[in-house]
Coordinates of C-alpha atoms and ligand atoms in Angstrom, one line a residue:
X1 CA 101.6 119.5 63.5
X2 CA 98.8 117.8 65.0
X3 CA 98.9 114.1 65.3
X4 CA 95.5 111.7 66.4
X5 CA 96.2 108.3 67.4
X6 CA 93.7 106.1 66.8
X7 CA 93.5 102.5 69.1
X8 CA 90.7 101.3 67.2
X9 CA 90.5 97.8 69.4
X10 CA 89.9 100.6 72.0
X11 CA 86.9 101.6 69.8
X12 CA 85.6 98.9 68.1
X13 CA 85.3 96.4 71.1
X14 CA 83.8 96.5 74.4
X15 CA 85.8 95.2 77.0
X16 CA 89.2 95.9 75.2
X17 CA 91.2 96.9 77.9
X18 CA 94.6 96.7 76.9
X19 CA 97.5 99.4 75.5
X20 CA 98.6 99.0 71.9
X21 CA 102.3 99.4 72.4
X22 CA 102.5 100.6 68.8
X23 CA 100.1 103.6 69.6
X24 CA 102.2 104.3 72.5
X25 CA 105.4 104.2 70.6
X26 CA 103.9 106.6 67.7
X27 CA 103.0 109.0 70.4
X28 CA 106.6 108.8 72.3
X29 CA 108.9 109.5 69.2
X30 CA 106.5 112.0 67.6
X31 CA 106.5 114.1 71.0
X32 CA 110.3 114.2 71.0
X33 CA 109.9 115.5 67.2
X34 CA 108.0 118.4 68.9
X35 CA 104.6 117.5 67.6
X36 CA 101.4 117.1 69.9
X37 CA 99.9 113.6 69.5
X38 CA 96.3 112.5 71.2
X39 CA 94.6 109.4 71.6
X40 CA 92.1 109.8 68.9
X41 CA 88.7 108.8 71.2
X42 CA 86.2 109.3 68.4
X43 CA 86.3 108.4 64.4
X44 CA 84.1 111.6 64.0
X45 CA 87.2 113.4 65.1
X46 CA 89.7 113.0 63.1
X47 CA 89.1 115.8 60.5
X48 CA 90.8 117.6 63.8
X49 CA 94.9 116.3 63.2
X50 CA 97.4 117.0 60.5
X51 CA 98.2 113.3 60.3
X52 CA 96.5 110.1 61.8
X53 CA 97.7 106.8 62.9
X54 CA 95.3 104.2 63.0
X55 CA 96.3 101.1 64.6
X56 CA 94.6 97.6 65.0
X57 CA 95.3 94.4 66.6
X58 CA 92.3 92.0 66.1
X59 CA 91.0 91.2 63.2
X60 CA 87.2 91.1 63.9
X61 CA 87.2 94.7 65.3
X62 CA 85.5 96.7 62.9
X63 CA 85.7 100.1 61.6
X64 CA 83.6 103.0 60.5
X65 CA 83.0 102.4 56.5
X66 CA 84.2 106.0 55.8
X67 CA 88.0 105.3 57.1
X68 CA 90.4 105.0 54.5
X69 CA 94.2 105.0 54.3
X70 CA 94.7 108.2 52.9
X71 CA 98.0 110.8 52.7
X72 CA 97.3 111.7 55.9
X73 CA 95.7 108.7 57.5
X74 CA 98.0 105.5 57.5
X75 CA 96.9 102.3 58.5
X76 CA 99.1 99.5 60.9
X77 CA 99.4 96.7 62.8
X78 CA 98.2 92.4 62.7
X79 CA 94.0 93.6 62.8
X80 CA 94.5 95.0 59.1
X81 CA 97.6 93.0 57.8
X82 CA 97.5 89.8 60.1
X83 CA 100.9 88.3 59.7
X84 CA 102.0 90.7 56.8
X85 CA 101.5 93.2 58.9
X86 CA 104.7 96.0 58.0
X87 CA 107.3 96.5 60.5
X88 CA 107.0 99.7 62.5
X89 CA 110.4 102.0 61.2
X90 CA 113.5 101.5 63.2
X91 CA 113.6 105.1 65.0
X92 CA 109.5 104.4 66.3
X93 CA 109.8 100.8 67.4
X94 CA 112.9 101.2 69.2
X95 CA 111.4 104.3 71.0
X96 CA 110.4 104.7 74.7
X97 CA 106.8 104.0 74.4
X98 CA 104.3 107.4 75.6
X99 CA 103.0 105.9 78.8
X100 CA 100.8 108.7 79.1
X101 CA 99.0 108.4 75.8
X102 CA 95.6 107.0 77.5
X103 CA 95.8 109.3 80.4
X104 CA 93.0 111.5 79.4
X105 CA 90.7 108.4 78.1
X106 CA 91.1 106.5 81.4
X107 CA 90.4 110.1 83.5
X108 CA 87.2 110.6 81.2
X109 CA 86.3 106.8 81.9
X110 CA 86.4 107.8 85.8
X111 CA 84.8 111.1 85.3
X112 CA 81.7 109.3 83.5
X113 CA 81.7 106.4 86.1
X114 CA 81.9 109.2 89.2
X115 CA 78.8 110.8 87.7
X116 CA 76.9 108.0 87.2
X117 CA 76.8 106.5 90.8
X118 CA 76.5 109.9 91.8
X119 CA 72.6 110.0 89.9
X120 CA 72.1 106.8 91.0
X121 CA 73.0 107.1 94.6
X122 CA 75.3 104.5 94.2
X123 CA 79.1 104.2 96.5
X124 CA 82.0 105.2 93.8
X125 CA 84.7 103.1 94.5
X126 CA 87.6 104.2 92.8
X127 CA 90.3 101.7 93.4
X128 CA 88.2 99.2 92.1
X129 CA 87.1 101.2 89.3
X130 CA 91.2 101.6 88.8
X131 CA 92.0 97.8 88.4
X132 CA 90.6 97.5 84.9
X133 CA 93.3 99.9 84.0
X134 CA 96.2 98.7 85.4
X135 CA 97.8 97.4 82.1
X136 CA 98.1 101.0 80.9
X137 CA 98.9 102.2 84.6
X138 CA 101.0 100.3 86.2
X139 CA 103.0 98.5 83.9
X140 CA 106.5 98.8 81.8
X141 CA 105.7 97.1 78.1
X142 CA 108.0 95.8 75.5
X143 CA 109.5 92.9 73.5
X144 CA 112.8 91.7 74.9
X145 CA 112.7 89.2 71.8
X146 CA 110.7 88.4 68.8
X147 CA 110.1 85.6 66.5
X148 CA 109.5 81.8 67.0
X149 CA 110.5 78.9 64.7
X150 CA 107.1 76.6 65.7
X151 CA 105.6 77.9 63.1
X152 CA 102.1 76.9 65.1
X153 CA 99.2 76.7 61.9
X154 CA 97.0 78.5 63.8
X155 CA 99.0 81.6 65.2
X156 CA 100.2 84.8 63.4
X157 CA 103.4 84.3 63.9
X158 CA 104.6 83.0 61.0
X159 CA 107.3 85.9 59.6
X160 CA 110.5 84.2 61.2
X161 CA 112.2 80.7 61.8
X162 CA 113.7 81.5 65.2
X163 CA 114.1 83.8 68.1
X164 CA 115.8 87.0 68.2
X165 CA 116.8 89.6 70.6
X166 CA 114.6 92.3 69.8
X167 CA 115.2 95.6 73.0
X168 CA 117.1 95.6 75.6
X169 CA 114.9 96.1 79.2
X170 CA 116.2 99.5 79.4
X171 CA 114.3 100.5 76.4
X172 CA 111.0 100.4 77.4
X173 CA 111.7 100.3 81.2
X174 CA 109.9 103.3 83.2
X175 CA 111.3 103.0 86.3
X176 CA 108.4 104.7 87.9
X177 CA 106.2 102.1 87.0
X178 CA 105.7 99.3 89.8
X179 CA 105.9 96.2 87.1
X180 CA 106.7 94.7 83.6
X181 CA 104.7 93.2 81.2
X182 CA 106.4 91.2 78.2
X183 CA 105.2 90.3 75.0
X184 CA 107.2 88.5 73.9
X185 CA 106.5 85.3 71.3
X186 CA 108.3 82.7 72.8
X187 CA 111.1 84.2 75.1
X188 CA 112.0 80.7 76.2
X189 CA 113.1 79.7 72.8
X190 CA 116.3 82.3 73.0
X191 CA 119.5 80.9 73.2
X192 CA 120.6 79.8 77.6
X193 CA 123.5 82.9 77.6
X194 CA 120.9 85.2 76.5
X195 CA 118.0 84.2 78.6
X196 CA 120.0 83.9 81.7
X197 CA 121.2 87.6 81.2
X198 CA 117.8 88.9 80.4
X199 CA 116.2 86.8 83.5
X200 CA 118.7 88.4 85.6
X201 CA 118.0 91.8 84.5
X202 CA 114.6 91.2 85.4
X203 CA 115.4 90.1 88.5
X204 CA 117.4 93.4 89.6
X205 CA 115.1 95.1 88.3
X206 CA 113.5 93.9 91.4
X207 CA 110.0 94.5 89.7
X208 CA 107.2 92.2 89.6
X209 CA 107.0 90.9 86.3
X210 CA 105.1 88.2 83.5
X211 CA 105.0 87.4 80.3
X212 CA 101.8 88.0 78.1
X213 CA 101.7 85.0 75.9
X214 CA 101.7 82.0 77.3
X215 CA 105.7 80.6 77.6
X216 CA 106.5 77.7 75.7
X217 CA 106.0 74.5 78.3
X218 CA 108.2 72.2 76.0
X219 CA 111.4 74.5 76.5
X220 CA 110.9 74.5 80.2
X221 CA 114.3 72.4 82.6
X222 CA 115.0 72.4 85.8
X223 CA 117.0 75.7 85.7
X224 CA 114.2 77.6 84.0
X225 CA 111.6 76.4 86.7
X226 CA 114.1 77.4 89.4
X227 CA 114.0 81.0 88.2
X228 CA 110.2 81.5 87.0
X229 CA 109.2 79.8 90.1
X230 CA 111.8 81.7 92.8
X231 CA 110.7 85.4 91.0
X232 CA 108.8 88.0 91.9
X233 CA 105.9 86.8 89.1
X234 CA 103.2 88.4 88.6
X235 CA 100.0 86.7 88.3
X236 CA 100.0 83.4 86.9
X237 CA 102.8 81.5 85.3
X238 CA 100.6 80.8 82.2
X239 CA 101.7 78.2 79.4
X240 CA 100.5 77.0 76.3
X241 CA 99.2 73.4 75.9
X242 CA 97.5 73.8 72.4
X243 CA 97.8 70.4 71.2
X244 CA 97.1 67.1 71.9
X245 CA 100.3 65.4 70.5
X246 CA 102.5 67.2 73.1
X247 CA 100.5 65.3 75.8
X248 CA 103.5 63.3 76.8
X249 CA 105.9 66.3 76.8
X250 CA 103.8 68.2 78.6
X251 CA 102.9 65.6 81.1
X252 CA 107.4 65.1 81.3
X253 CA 107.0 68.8 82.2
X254 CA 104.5 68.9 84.5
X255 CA 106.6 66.8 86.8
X256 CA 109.3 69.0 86.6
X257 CA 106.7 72.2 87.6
X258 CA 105.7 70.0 90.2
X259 CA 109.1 70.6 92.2
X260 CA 109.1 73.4 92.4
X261 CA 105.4 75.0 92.1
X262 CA 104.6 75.7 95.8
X263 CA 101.9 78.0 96.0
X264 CA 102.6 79.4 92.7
X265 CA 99.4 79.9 90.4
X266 CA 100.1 77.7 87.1
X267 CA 97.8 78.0 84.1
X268 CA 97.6 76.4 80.4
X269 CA 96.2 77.6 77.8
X270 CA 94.0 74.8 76.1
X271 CA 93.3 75.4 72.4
X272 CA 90.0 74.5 71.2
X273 CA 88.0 74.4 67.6
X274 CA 91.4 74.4 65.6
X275 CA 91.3 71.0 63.5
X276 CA 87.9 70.1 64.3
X277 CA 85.0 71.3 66.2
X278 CA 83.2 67.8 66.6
X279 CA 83.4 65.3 69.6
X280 CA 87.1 64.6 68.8
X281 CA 88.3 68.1 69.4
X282 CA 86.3 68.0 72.9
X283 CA 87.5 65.0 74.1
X284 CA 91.1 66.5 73.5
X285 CA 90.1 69.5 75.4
X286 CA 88.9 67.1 78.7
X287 CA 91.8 65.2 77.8
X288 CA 94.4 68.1 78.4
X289 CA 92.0 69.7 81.2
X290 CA 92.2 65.9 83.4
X291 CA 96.0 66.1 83.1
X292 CA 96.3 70.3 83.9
X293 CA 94.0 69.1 87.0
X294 CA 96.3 66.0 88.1
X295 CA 99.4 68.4 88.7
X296 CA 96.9 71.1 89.9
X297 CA 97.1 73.4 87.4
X298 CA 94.5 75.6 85.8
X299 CA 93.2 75.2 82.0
X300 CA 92.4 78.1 80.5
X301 CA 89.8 77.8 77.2
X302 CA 90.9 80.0 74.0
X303 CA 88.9 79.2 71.3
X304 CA 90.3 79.5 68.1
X305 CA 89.9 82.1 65.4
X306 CA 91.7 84.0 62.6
X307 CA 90.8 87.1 60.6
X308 CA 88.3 84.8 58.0
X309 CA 86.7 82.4 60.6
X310 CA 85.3 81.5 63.7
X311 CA 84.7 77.8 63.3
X312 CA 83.4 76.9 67.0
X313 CA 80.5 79.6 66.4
X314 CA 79.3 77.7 63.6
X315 CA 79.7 74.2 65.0
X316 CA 76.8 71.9 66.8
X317 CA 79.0 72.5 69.8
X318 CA 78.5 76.2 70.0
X319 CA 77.1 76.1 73.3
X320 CA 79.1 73.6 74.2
X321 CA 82.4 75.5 73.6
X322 CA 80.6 78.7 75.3
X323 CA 79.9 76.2 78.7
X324 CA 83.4 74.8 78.7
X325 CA 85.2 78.3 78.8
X326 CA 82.9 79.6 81.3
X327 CA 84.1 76.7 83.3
X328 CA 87.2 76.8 82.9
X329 CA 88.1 80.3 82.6
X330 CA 87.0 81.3 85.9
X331 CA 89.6 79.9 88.8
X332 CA 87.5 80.7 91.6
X333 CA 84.7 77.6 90.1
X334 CA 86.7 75.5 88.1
X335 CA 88.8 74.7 90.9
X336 CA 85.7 73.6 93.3
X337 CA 83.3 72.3 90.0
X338 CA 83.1 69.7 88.0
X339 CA 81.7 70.2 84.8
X340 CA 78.9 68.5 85.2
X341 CA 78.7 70.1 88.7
X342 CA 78.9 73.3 86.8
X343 CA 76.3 72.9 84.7
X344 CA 73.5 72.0 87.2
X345 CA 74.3 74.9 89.5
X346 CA 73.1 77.3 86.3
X347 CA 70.2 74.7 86.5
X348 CA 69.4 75.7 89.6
X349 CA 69.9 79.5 88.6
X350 CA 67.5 79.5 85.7
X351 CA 64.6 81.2 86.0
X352 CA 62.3 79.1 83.9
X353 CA 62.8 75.8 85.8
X354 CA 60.8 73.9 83.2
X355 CA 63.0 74.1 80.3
X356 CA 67.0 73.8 80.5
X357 CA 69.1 76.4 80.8
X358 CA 71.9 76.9 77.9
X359 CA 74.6 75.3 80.0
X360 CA 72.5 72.0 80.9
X361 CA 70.9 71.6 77.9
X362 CA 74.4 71.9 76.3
X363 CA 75.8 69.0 78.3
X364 CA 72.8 66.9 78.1
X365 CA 73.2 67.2 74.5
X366 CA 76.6 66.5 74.1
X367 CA 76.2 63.6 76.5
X368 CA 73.5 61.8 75.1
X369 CA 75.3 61.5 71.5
X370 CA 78.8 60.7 73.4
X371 CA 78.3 59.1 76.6
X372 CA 81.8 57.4 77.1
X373 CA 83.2 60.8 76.6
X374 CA 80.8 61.9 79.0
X375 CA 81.5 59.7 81.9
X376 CA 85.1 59.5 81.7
X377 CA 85.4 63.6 81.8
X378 CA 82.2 65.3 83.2
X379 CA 83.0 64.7 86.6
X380 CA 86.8 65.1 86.8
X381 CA 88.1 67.5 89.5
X382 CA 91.0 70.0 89.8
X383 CA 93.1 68.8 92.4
X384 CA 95.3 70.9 94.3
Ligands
LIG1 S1 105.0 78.4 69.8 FE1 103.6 80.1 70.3 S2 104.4 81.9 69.3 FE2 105.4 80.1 68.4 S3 104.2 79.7 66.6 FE3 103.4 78.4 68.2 S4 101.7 79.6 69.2 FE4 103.0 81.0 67.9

């Protein structure tokens, strides 16, 4: 039997560049049954397989109108179900995931980019090309636990009222991949014998690894920043630092981080356009961005939405919300910009010098209706 997996954040969205663990899982325990599986890289395909797994984890990714859940084609994951979203059976989410399953996608993707420098007389450089598929390269993905008992309004993960341990290491270890990636929910929020075990086996693994989501600041002692902080991390230590009310937790916390953060790369995410997406809700955001800066730490904009709505795209602030992440989501100019700073150097960019450019005209907008707001944020700077 022949089986198509379809990734259809892969194909639905442009810049999606990350392995759906449940495709991968599909593909691993269906090849041990003996049946071939494929990444699926076209809906016009599918008449091709015996059966077809379609798989989705965002919401807004569309789909061709033909696609139905049929007999053979069956339908998965948060994108179509959100936080009803079925549980994967026993035997496939406890399987090794197929590691291989995007091998011939990302070969095609080098293929295609070869040829087109070649007609263009442009250098191919294919390690560069590489690092946008290092997720599905270099990297050992699973869940060590699931669940969370915040019970956060605005996330998905609303099923449980705790954490659980969900695989051990070994299950979705390959040890011939150089690092881990975890996915976990909220991995801090699992009981101290547990975390200390699964922290050490992490450690002997003596892989580089991180956790996806951002971990959950509030949890965080001296014991845990000892560990995160001493490891062989990858990337940035990244928390979450969604809401406004935890501003004097956080800030308890970030004096703890502050021991022991070296050189170590710390980053918040700073939730935006949740309960309001008026001057309120950006003063929050500056609010939490001045703090992140204090204790040299980076803010990093997620702007919120769920499967119905997008309310920042259809606020006053649209542009406004668009400016702030570009500022803040890029390290290399948040860290030697202000905002306002920020927004004059696309001034000075703009073609057209005699009208504004999105950015300025975004600020000057914002700061003629608010100018307290204005002067007490637009010029704060990251400080190391
Ligand atoms: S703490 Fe994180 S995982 Fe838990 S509900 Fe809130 S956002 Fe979701």
């Amino acid at each position: 039997m022949n089986i198509g997996i379809v990734d259809a954040d892969l194909l639905g969205r442009k810049k999606h560049r990350f392995p759906n663990l449940a495709c991968e899982k599909i593909s691993g325990y269906y090849k041990e049954q003996g049946y071939q599986t494929e990444l699926v890289l076209d809906f016009n395909d599918l008449y091709k397989y015996d059966k077809v797994f379609v798989s989705k984890v965002f919401t807004d990714t569309e789909m061709p109108p033909f696609l139905e859940q049929s007999d053979t084609v069956q339908f998965g994951g948060t994108g179509f179900y959100f936080d009803k979203a079925p549980k994967l059976p026993d035997c496939i989410e406890h399987h090794m995931p197929d590691y291989h399953l995007y091998d011939k996608w990302i070969e095609k993707e080098v293929r295609a980019k070869k040829l087109f420098c070649e007609k263009k007389n442009k250098k191919f450089n294919e390690q560069y090309f590489m690092q946008q598929f290092k997720e599905y390269t270099d990297y050992s993905i699973g869940f060590l636990t699931r669940g969370c008992f915040r019970k956060c309004k605005f996330c998905v993960n609303q099923k449980y009222n705790r954490v659980f341990l969900h695989s051990p290491l070994s299950e979705f270890l390959d040890t011939a991949r150089k690092k881990i990636c975890l996915l976990d929910d909220n991995f801090l929020g699992i009981g101290y014998k547990e975390r200390k075990r699964m922290f050490s086996e992490l450690l002997t693994s003596g892989k580089r690894f991180k956790f996806k989501q951002g971990l959950d600041e509030r949890l965080l002692d001296d014991e845990i920043c000892k560990i995160l902080f001493s490891s062989k991390y990858d990337g940035d230590i990244t928390f979450a630092f969604d809401n406004i009310e935890d501003y004097d937790v956080i800030h308890n916390k970030l004096k703890i981080i502050r021991q022991y953060k070296n050189r170590k790369s710390v980053k918040f995410y700073v939730l935006v356009g949740f309960g309001s997406t008026d001057a309120l809700d950006i003063e929050n955001a500056f609010k939490r961005i001045e703090l992140l800066f204090h204790y040299g730490c980076l803010p990093y904009i997620m702007r919120f939405q769920n499967k119905n709505d997008t309310p920042w795209k259809i606020s006053e602030f649209r542009s406004f919300y668009i400016t702030l992440a570009r500022w803040c989501n890029q390290p290399s100019i948040v860290k030697k910009m202000s905002f306002r700073e920020f927004c004059e150097a696309n001034q000075e960019l703009h073609k057209n010098k005699s009208t504004l450019c999105s950015s300025m005209d975004a600020m000057r907008m914002f700061e003629n209706k608010y100018p307290d707001i204005a002067r007490k944020y637009f010029d704060i700077r990251f400080e190391i």
